[in-house]
PDB file of C-alpha atoms in Angstrom:
ATOM      1  CA  MET A   1      78.819   4.043  -4.369  1.00  0.00           C
ATOM      2  CA  GLU A   2      76.328   2.681  -6.888  1.00  0.00           C
ATOM      3  CA  THR A   3      75.821  -0.511  -4.853  1.00  0.00           C
ATOM      4  CA  LEU A   4      75.335   1.578  -1.684  1.00  0.00           C
ATOM      5  CA  LEU A   5      72.751   3.722  -3.498  1.00  0.00           C
ATOM      6  CA  ILE A   6      70.921   0.584  -4.669  1.00  0.00           C
ATOM      7  CA  VAL A   7      70.858  -0.805  -1.102  1.00  0.00           C
ATOM      8  CA  LEU A   8      69.597   2.499   0.362  1.00  0.00           C
ATOM      9  CA  VAL A   9      66.891   3.048  -2.267  1.00  0.00           C
ATOM     10  CA  THR A  10      65.640  -0.553  -2.139  1.00  0.00           C
ATOM     11  CA  PHE A  11      65.692  -0.521   1.700  1.00  0.00           C
ATOM     12  CA  PHE A  12      63.475   2.561   1.956  1.00  0.00           C
ATOM     13  CA  ALA A  13      61.301   1.462  -0.974  1.00  0.00           C
ATOM     14  CA  GLY A  14      60.867  -1.965   0.652  1.00  0.00           C
ATOM     15  CA  MET A  15      60.163  -0.405   4.051  1.00  0.00           C
ATOM     16  CA  GLY A  16      57.441   1.871   2.652  1.00  0.00           C
ATOM     17  CA  ALA A  17      55.926  -0.901   0.551  1.00  0.00           C
ATOM     18  CA  GLY A  18      56.095  -3.467   3.373  1.00  0.00           C
ATOM     19  CA  LEU A  19      54.482  -1.162   5.941  1.00  0.00           C
ATOM     20  CA  GLY A  20      51.772  -0.227   3.427  1.00  0.00           C
ATOM     21  CA  THR A  21      51.115  -3.906   2.652  1.00  0.00           C
ATOM     22  CA  GLY A  22      51.160  -5.174   6.259  1.00  0.00           C
ATOM     23  CA  PHE A  23      49.041  -2.355   7.681  1.00  0.00           C
ATOM     24  CA  ALA A  24      46.661  -1.514   4.860  1.00  0.00           C
ATOM     25  CA  GLY A  25      46.854  -4.181   2.131  1.00  0.00           C
ATOM     26  CA  MET A  26      48.344  -1.538  -0.146  1.00  0.00           C
ATOM     27  CA  SER A  27      50.057  -2.534  -3.393  1.00  0.00           C
ATOM     28  CA  ALA A  28      53.865  -2.330  -3.240  1.00  0.00           C
ATOM     29  CA  ALA A  29      53.830  -0.912  -6.778  1.00  0.00           C
ATOM     30  CA  ALA A  30      52.592   2.430  -5.448  1.00  0.00           C
ATOM     31  CA  VAL A  31      55.795   2.920  -3.430  1.00  0.00           C
ATOM     32  CA  ILE A  32      58.528   0.869  -5.119  1.00  0.00           C
ATOM     33  CA  SER A  33      57.914   1.894  -8.750  1.00  0.00           C
ATOM     34  CA  PRO A  34      58.314   5.692  -8.324  1.00  0.00           C
ATOM     35  CA  MET A  35      61.412   5.236  -6.123  1.00  0.00           C
ATOM     36  CA  LEU A  36      63.174   2.892  -8.570  1.00  0.00           C
ATOM     37  CA  ILE A  37      62.319   5.150 -11.520  1.00  0.00           C
ATOM     38  CA  THR A  38      63.308   8.417  -9.774  1.00  0.00           C
ATOM     39  CA  PHE A  39      66.514   7.379  -7.968  1.00  0.00           C
ATOM     40  CA  LEU A  40      67.875   4.421  -9.943  1.00  0.00           C
ATOM     41  CA  GLY A  41      66.647   5.350 -13.434  1.00  0.00           C
ATOM     42  CA  ILE A  42      65.025   1.933 -13.928  1.00  0.00           C
ATOM     43  CA  ASP A  43      62.686   1.519 -16.897  1.00  0.00           C
ATOM     44  CA  PRO A  44      59.086   2.155 -15.672  1.00  0.00           C
ATOM     45  CA  TYR A  45      57.780  -1.164 -17.052  1.00  0.00           C
ATOM     46  CA  MET A  46      60.559  -3.086 -15.254  1.00  0.00           C
ATOM     47  CA  ALA A  47      60.035  -1.062 -12.066  1.00  0.00           C
ATOM     48  CA  VAL A  48      56.365  -2.106 -11.980  1.00  0.00           C
ATOM     49  CA  GLY A  49      57.378  -5.750 -12.576  1.00  0.00           C
ATOM     50  CA  ILE A  50      59.865  -5.631  -9.661  1.00  0.00           C
ATOM     51  CA  ALA A  51      57.240  -3.974  -7.443  1.00  0.00           C
ATOM     52  CA  LEU A  52      54.571  -6.562  -8.305  1.00  0.00           C
ATOM     53  CA  SER A  53      56.931  -9.474  -7.632  1.00  0.00           C
ATOM     54  CA  SER A  54      57.912  -7.863  -4.277  1.00  0.00           C
ATOM     55  CA  ASP A  55      54.194  -7.702  -3.529  1.00  0.00           C
ATOM     56  CA  VAL A  56      53.699 -11.455  -3.966  1.00  0.00           C
ATOM     57  CA  LEU A  57      55.721 -12.698  -0.963  1.00  0.00           C
ATOM     58  CA  ALA A  58      54.955  -9.646   1.183  1.00  0.00           C
ATOM     59  CA  SER A  59      51.199 -10.070   0.638  1.00  0.00           C
ATOM     60  CA  ALA A  60      51.432 -13.849   1.132  1.00  0.00           C
ATOM     61  CA  VAL A  61      53.265 -13.586   4.478  1.00  0.00           C
ATOM     62  CA  SER A  62      50.863 -10.829   5.590  1.00  0.00           C
ATOM     63  CA  ALA A  63      47.845 -12.944   4.582  1.00  0.00           C
ATOM     64  CA  TYR A  64      49.282 -15.904   6.538  1.00  0.00           C
ATOM     65  CA  THR A  65      49.740 -13.715   9.637  1.00  0.00           C
ATOM     66  CA  TYR A  66      46.161 -12.379   9.399  1.00  0.00           C
ATOM     67  CA  HIS A  67      44.801 -15.897   8.775  1.00  0.00           C
ATOM     68  CA  LYS A  68      46.659 -17.240  11.828  1.00  0.00           C
ATOM     69  CA  ASN A  69      44.917 -14.562  13.901  1.00  0.00           C
ATOM     70  CA  LYS A  70      41.511 -15.433  12.330  1.00  0.00           C
ATOM     71  CA  ASN A  71      41.347 -12.115  10.479  1.00  0.00           C
ATOM     72  CA  LEU A  72      40.826 -13.393   6.931  1.00  0.00           C
ATOM     73  CA  ASP A  73      37.644 -14.213   4.968  1.00  0.00           C
ATOM     74  CA  ILE A  74      38.978 -16.803   2.491  1.00  0.00           C
ATOM     75  CA  LYS A  75      35.625 -17.870   0.946  1.00  0.00           C
ATOM     76  CA  ASN A  76      34.452 -14.388  -0.027  1.00  0.00           C
ATOM     77  CA  GLY A  77      38.045 -13.382  -0.770  1.00  0.00           C
ATOM     78  CA  LEU A  78      38.256 -16.073  -3.474  1.00  0.00           C
ATOM     79  CA  ILE A  79      34.907 -14.971  -4.980  1.00  0.00           C
ATOM     80  CA  MET A  80      36.021 -11.343  -5.054  1.00  0.00           C
ATOM     81  CA  MET A  81      39.426 -12.292  -6.474  1.00  0.00           C
ATOM     82  CA  ALA A  82      37.809 -14.075  -9.450  1.00  0.00           C
ATOM     83  CA  SER A  83      35.784 -10.920 -10.249  1.00  0.00           C
ATOM     84  CA  VAL A  84      38.833  -8.675  -9.758  1.00  0.00           C
ATOM     85  CA  LEU A  85      41.055 -10.733 -12.111  1.00  0.00           C
ATOM     86  CA  VAL A  86      38.430 -10.948 -14.890  1.00  0.00           C
ATOM     87  CA  PHE A  87      37.458  -7.278 -14.758  1.00  0.00           C
ATOM     88  CA  THR A  88      41.056  -6.056 -14.500  1.00  0.00           C
ATOM     89  CA  VAL A  89      41.446  -7.450 -18.037  1.00  0.00           C
ATOM     90  CA  VAL A  90      38.163  -5.783 -19.106  1.00  0.00           C
ATOM     91  CA  GLY A  91      39.239  -2.441 -17.583  1.00  0.00           C
ATOM     92  CA  SER A  92      42.669  -2.709 -19.179  1.00  0.00           C
ATOM     93  CA  TYR A  93      41.075  -3.301 -22.592  1.00  0.00           C
ATOM     94  CA  ALA A  94      38.675  -0.363 -22.115  1.00  0.00           C
ATOM     95  CA  ALA A  95      41.593   1.912 -21.208  1.00  0.00           C
ATOM     96  CA  SER A  96      43.463   0.868 -24.380  1.00  0.00           C
ATOM     97  CA  LEU A  97      40.575   2.169 -26.492  1.00  0.00           C
ATOM     98  CA  LEU A  98      40.784   5.673 -25.012  1.00  0.00           C
ATOM     99  CA  PRO A  99      43.427   8.403 -25.512  1.00  0.00           C
ATOM    100  CA  SER A 100      46.278   7.748 -23.043  1.00  0.00           C
ATOM    101  CA  ALA A 101      46.138   9.883 -19.927  1.00  0.00           C
ATOM    102  CA  THR A 102      48.205   9.733 -16.757  1.00  0.00           C
ATOM    103  CA  MET A 103      45.861   8.556 -14.062  1.00  0.00           C
ATOM    104  CA  GLY A 104      48.440   7.199 -11.604  1.00  0.00           C
ATOM    105  CA  GLY A 105      48.100  10.426  -9.606  1.00  0.00           C
ATOM    106  CA  PHE A 106      44.544   9.402  -8.723  1.00  0.00           C
ATOM    107  CA  SER A 107      45.645   6.360  -6.698  1.00  0.00           C
ATOM    108  CA  VAL A 108      48.366   8.354  -4.897  1.00  0.00           C
ATOM    109  CA  PHE A 109      45.913  11.098  -3.928  1.00  0.00           C
ATOM    110  CA  MET A 110      43.446   8.410  -2.850  1.00  0.00           C
ATOM    111  CA  THR A 111      46.119   6.843  -0.604  1.00  0.00           C
ATOM    112  CA  PHE A 112      46.607  10.237   1.083  1.00  0.00           C
ATOM    113  CA  LEU A 113      42.852  10.875   1.519  1.00  0.00           C
ATOM    114  CA  LEU A 114      42.205   7.349   2.806  1.00  0.00           C
ATOM    115  CA  GLY A 115      44.969   7.845   5.393  1.00  0.00           C
ATOM    116  CA  ILE A 116      43.291  11.017   6.664  1.00  0.00           C
ATOM    117  CA  LYS A 117      39.948   9.181   6.741  1.00  0.00           C
ATOM    118  CA  PHE A 118      41.364   6.431   9.001  1.00  0.00           C
ATOM    119  CA  ILE A 119      42.786   9.024  11.419  1.00  0.00           C
ATOM    120  CA  VAL A 120      39.687  11.277  11.513  1.00  0.00           C
ATOM    121  CA  ARG A 121      36.954   8.632  11.155  1.00  0.00           C
ATOM    122  CA  PRO A 122      38.304   5.242  12.273  1.00  0.00           C
ATOM    123  CA  VAL A 123      36.695   1.999  11.041  1.00  0.00           C
ATOM    124  CA  MET A 124      35.038   0.600  14.153  1.00  0.00           C
ATOM    125  CA  ASN A 125      33.102  -2.282  12.537  1.00  0.00           C
ATOM    126  CA  THR A 126      33.270  -5.471  14.633  1.00  0.00           C
ATOM    127  CA  LYS A 127      33.229  -9.168  13.792  1.00  0.00           C
ATOM    128  CA  GLU A 128      29.784  -9.287  15.463  1.00  0.00           C
ATOM    129  CA  SER A 129      28.395  -6.621  13.101  1.00  0.00           C
ATOM    130  CA  MET A 130      30.010  -8.457  10.147  1.00  0.00           C
ATOM    131  CA  ALA A 131      28.252 -11.685  11.142  1.00  0.00           C
ATOM    132  CA  LYS A 132      24.837  -9.998  10.797  1.00  0.00           C
ATOM    133  CA  THR A 133      25.208  -9.923   6.998  1.00  0.00           C
ATOM    134  CA  SER A 134      23.740 -13.093   5.436  1.00  0.00           C
ATOM    135  CA  ALA A 135      26.098 -15.449   3.558  1.00  0.00           C
ATOM    136  CA  LYS A 136      24.095 -14.996   0.324  1.00  0.00           C
ATOM    137  CA  LYS A 137      24.253 -11.185   0.510  1.00  0.00           C
ATOM    138  CA  ARG A 138      28.003 -11.344   1.233  1.00  0.00           C
ATOM    139  CA  VAL A 139      28.601 -13.480  -1.894  1.00  0.00           C
ATOM    140  CA  VAL A 140      26.645 -11.013  -4.081  1.00  0.00           C
ATOM    141  CA  GLN A 141      28.557  -8.079  -2.527  1.00  0.00           C
ATOM    142  CA  SER A 142      31.871  -9.872  -3.176  1.00  0.00           C
ATOM    143  CA  VAL A 143      31.074 -10.366  -6.875  1.00  0.00           C
ATOM    144  CA  ILE A 144      29.826  -6.796  -7.462  1.00  0.00           C
ATOM    145  CA  CYS A 145      32.647  -5.148  -5.499  1.00  0.00           C
ATOM    146  CA  GLY A 146      35.215  -7.369  -7.251  1.00  0.00           C
ATOM    147  CA  ILE A 147      33.880  -6.194 -10.627  1.00  0.00           C
ATOM    148  CA  ILE A 148      34.179  -2.517  -9.578  1.00  0.00           C
ATOM    149  CA  ILE A 149      37.691  -2.909  -8.100  1.00  0.00           C
ATOM    150  CA  GLY A 150      38.960  -4.977 -11.049  1.00  0.00           C
ATOM    151  CA  PHE A 151      37.638  -2.560 -13.652  1.00  0.00           C
ATOM    152  CA  ILE A 152      39.138   0.481 -11.878  1.00  0.00           C
ATOM    153  CA  CYS A 153      42.511  -1.293 -11.436  1.00  0.00           C
ATOM    154  CA  GLY A 154      42.635  -2.287 -15.082  1.00  0.00           C
ATOM    155  CA  PHE A 155      41.471   1.123 -16.283  1.00  0.00           C
ATOM    156  CA  ILE A 156      43.746   3.258 -14.086  1.00  0.00           C
ATOM    157  CA  GLY A 157      46.541   0.713 -13.667  1.00  0.00           C
ATOM    158  CA  ALA A 158      46.891   1.226  -9.920  1.00  0.00           C
ATOM    159  CA  GLY A 159      45.060   1.585  -6.639  1.00  0.00           C
ATOM    160  CA  GLY A 160      43.808  -1.989  -6.213  1.00  0.00           C
ATOM    161  CA  GLY A 161      44.773  -2.372  -2.561  1.00  0.00           C
ATOM    162  CA  MET A 162      43.341   1.002  -1.652  1.00  0.00           C
ATOM    163  CA  MET A 163      40.084   0.406  -3.527  1.00  0.00           C
ATOM    164  CA  MET A 164      39.727  -2.987  -1.855  1.00  0.00           C
ATOM    165  CA  LEU A 165      40.281  -1.595   1.638  1.00  0.00           C
ATOM    166  CA  LEU A 166      37.838   1.262   1.044  1.00  0.00           C
ATOM    167  CA  ILE A 167      35.109  -1.038  -0.319  1.00  0.00           C
ATOM    168  CA  LEU A 168      35.619  -3.844   2.225  1.00  0.00           C
ATOM    169  CA  THR A 169      35.357  -1.443   5.191  1.00  0.00           C
ATOM    170  CA  GLY A 170      32.964   1.187   3.802  1.00  0.00           C
ATOM    171  CA  VAL A 171      30.583  -0.811   1.583  1.00  0.00           C
ATOM    172  CA  MET A 172      30.789  -4.386   2.900  1.00  0.00           C
ATOM    173  CA  GLY A 173      31.114  -3.463   6.582  1.00  0.00           C
ATOM    174  CA  TYR A 174      34.253  -5.510   7.264  1.00  0.00           C
ATOM    175  CA  GLU A 175      36.162  -5.044  10.522  1.00  0.00           C
ATOM    176  CA  LEU A 176      39.534  -3.391   9.701  1.00  0.00           C
ATOM    177  CA  LYS A 177      41.817  -6.362  10.437  1.00  0.00           C
ATOM    178  CA  THR A 178      39.634  -8.757   8.412  1.00  0.00           C
ATOM    179  CA  ALA A 179      39.482  -6.207   5.576  1.00  0.00           C
ATOM    180  CA  VAL A 180      43.278  -5.917   5.414  1.00  0.00           C
ATOM    181  CA  GLY A 181      43.744  -9.697   5.752  1.00  0.00           C
ATOM    182  CA  THR A 182      41.299 -10.389   2.919  1.00  0.00           C
ATOM    183  CA  SER A 183      42.838  -7.610   0.806  1.00  0.00           C
ATOM    184  CA  VAL A 184      46.416  -8.962   1.079  1.00  0.00           C
ATOM    185  CA  PHE A 185      45.143 -12.477   0.371  1.00  0.00           C
ATOM    186  CA  ILE A 186      43.628 -11.273  -2.933  1.00  0.00           C
ATOM    187  CA  MET A 187      46.664  -9.072  -3.712  1.00  0.00           C
ATOM    188  CA  THR A 188      48.985 -12.112  -3.477  1.00  0.00           C
ATOM    189  CA  PHE A 189      47.361 -13.648  -6.549  1.00  0.00           C
ATOM    190  CA  THR A 190      46.727 -10.440  -8.514  1.00  0.00           C
ATOM    191  CA  ALA A 191      50.365  -9.364  -7.974  1.00  0.00           C
ATOM    192  CA  LEU A 192      51.628 -12.814  -9.063  1.00  0.00           C
ATOM    193  CA  THR A 193      49.557 -12.613 -12.264  1.00  0.00           C
ATOM    194  CA  GLY A 194      50.867  -9.105 -12.971  1.00  0.00           C
ATOM    195  CA  ALA A 195      54.506  -9.971 -12.204  1.00  0.00           C
ATOM    196  CA  VAL A 196      54.519 -13.067 -14.434  1.00  0.00           C
ATOM    197  CA  SER A 197      53.027 -11.137 -17.369  1.00  0.00           C
ATOM    198  CA  HIS A 198      55.487  -8.245 -16.881  1.00  0.00           C
ATOM    199  CA  PHE A 199      58.570 -10.484 -16.872  1.00  0.00           C
ATOM    200  CA  THR A 200      57.248 -12.646 -19.723  1.00  0.00           C
ATOM    201  CA  ILE A 201      56.914  -9.526 -21.877  1.00  0.00           C
ATOM    202  CA  GLY A 202      59.846  -7.434 -20.591  1.00  0.00           C
ATOM    203  CA  GLY A 203      62.433 -10.039 -19.563  1.00  0.00           C
ATOM    204  CA  ILE A 204      64.321 -10.427 -16.262  1.00  0.00           C
ATOM    205  CA  PRO A 205      65.197  -7.210 -14.357  1.00  0.00           C
ATOM    206  CA  ASP A 206      68.426  -6.240 -12.532  1.00  0.00           C
ATOM    207  CA  ILE A 207      68.914  -9.182 -10.124  1.00  0.00           C
ATOM    208  CA  LEU A 208      70.393  -7.196  -7.198  1.00  0.00           C
ATOM    209  CA  VAL A 209      67.612  -4.578  -7.230  1.00  0.00           C
ATOM    210  CA  TRP A 210      64.974  -7.287  -7.663  1.00  0.00           C
ATOM    211  CA  VAL A 211      66.195  -9.495  -4.780  1.00  0.00           C
ATOM    212  CA  LEU A 212      66.736  -6.570  -2.368  1.00  0.00           C
ATOM    213  CA  CYS A 213      63.254  -5.157  -3.049  1.00  0.00           C
ATOM    214  CA  ILE A 214      61.650  -8.562  -2.413  1.00  0.00           C
ATOM    215  CA  VAL A 215      63.623  -9.170   0.819  1.00  0.00           C
ATOM    216  CA  PHE A 216      63.133  -5.698   2.346  1.00  0.00           C
ATOM    217  CA  THR A 217      59.419  -5.579   1.442  1.00  0.00           C
ATOM    218  CA  LEU A 218      58.911  -9.047   2.938  1.00  0.00           C
ATOM    219  CA  ILE A 219      60.655  -8.172   6.247  1.00  0.00           C
ATOM    220  CA  TRP A 220      58.707  -4.917   6.776  1.00  0.00           C
ATOM    221  CA  ALA A 221      55.376  -6.455   5.717  1.00  0.00           C
ATOM    222  CA  ARG A 222      55.844  -9.198   8.319  1.00  0.00           C
ATOM    223  CA  ILE A 223      56.695  -6.653  11.056  1.00  0.00           C
ATOM    224  CA  ALA A 224      53.650  -4.508  10.159  1.00  0.00           C
ATOM    225  CA  ALA A 225      51.270  -7.500   9.958  1.00  0.00           C
ATOM    226  CA  VAL A 226      52.360  -8.850  13.377  1.00  0.00           C
ATOM    227  CA  PHE A 227      51.900  -5.400  14.965  1.00  0.00           C
ATOM    228  CA  ALA A 228      48.554  -4.838  13.214  1.00  0.00           C
ATOM    229  CA  ASN A 229      47.096  -8.122  14.460  1.00  0.00           C
ATOM    230  CA  LYS A 230      48.016  -7.353  18.083  1.00  0.00           C
ATOM    231  CA  ALA A 231      46.901  -3.702  18.032  1.00  0.00           C
ATOM    232  CA  LYS A 232      43.595  -2.372  19.373  1.00  0.00           C
ATOM    233  CA  PRO A 233      41.179  -1.154  16.641  1.00  0.00           C
ATOM    234  CA  LYS A 234      41.701   2.554  17.401  1.00  0.00           C
ATOM    235  CA  THR A 235      45.514   2.180  17.462  1.00  0.00           C
ATOM    236  CA  LEU A 236      45.436   0.200  14.213  1.00  0.00           C
ATOM    237  CA  ASN A 237      43.264   2.836  12.504  1.00  0.00           C
ATOM    238  CA  ARG A 238      45.653   5.566  13.590  1.00  0.00           C
ATOM    239  CA  ALA A 239      48.783   3.622  12.581  1.00  0.00           C
ATOM    240  CA  THR A 240      47.247   2.686   9.217  1.00  0.00           C
ATOM    241  CA  GLY A 241      46.195   6.288   8.636  1.00  0.00           C
ATOM    242  CA  ILE A 242      49.640   7.685   9.448  1.00  0.00           C
ATOM    243  CA  VAL A 243      51.387   5.139   7.183  1.00  0.00           C
ATOM    244  CA  LEU A 244      49.033   5.975   4.286  1.00  0.00           C
ATOM    245  CA  VAL A 245      49.324   9.767   4.713  1.00  0.00           C
ATOM    246  CA  VAL A 246      53.153   9.632   4.903  1.00  0.00           C
ATOM    247  CA  LEU A 247      53.382   7.303   1.884  1.00  0.00           C
ATOM    248  CA  GLY A 248      50.926   9.473  -0.057  1.00  0.00           C
ATOM    249  CA  VAL A 249      52.995  12.616   0.594  1.00  0.00           C
ATOM    250  CA  ILE A 250      56.300  10.857  -0.244  1.00  0.00           C
ATOM    251  CA  ILE A 251      54.996   9.386  -3.518  1.00  0.00           C
ATOM    252  CA  MET A 252      53.497  12.749  -4.562  1.00  0.00           C
ATOM    253  CA  GLY A 253      56.946  14.221  -3.874  1.00  0.00           C
ATOM    254  CA  PHE A 254      58.622  11.591  -6.084  1.00  0.00           C
ATOM    255  CA  GLN A 255      56.160  12.238  -8.890  1.00  0.00           C
ATOM    256  CA  PHE A 256      56.898  15.966  -8.643  1.00  0.00           C
ATOM    257  CA  LEU A 257      60.674  15.235  -8.785  1.00  0.00           C
ATOM    258  CA  HIS A 258      60.216  12.938 -11.744  1.00  0.00           C
TER     259      HIS A 258
END
């Protein structure tokens, strides 16, 4: 029974995380961690480590799919990633100086609100409108936005994928597919950094849970990324919005249970 429970929990956790990653560049940690903690009683630190390592391959395969369909801005993605990684450390240090407060609820609520935003007000930016922004301005935007995203991620400890999607589409004027492609590209490296540090500090997690989470997240991320790259902008906005709203409600439910 315990093995069956592990398979069921990891399947649904991987499905939610994979769909969130493939459609919206969302971090798998937002879905996998609460499910592993609530249903399998896994230590929260280990659960985050498993979720981050599941994110690595899922984000990488999603980024490859978006790149193949020419929906990935590698140059500005690398610039933003450098800012994100540096300021995640800065934000993390700043948070350690303040009294501890649970701010994970912020990223979950943001996931829910962002989902509603995509359904009600779809992102209809085009590649043509993106091209109007000068290369120099785009580089400056990438650095500044990377600093903001990194600091918030480090300070709150979650919400990186959501923040990136919101800023890439709302502030930098990215077309939705390119925004998600660039987001998962960056998330591949940030998740790898996080996973390595988690396992270096906390040791190796339960192998069965770890492997199943990685495999299921990878499969569903690939399915979502293939669909997303073929979908029309309006359909993609709606699908992304629905996935985010459902995941937001489910995670809020898990937090209430926990």
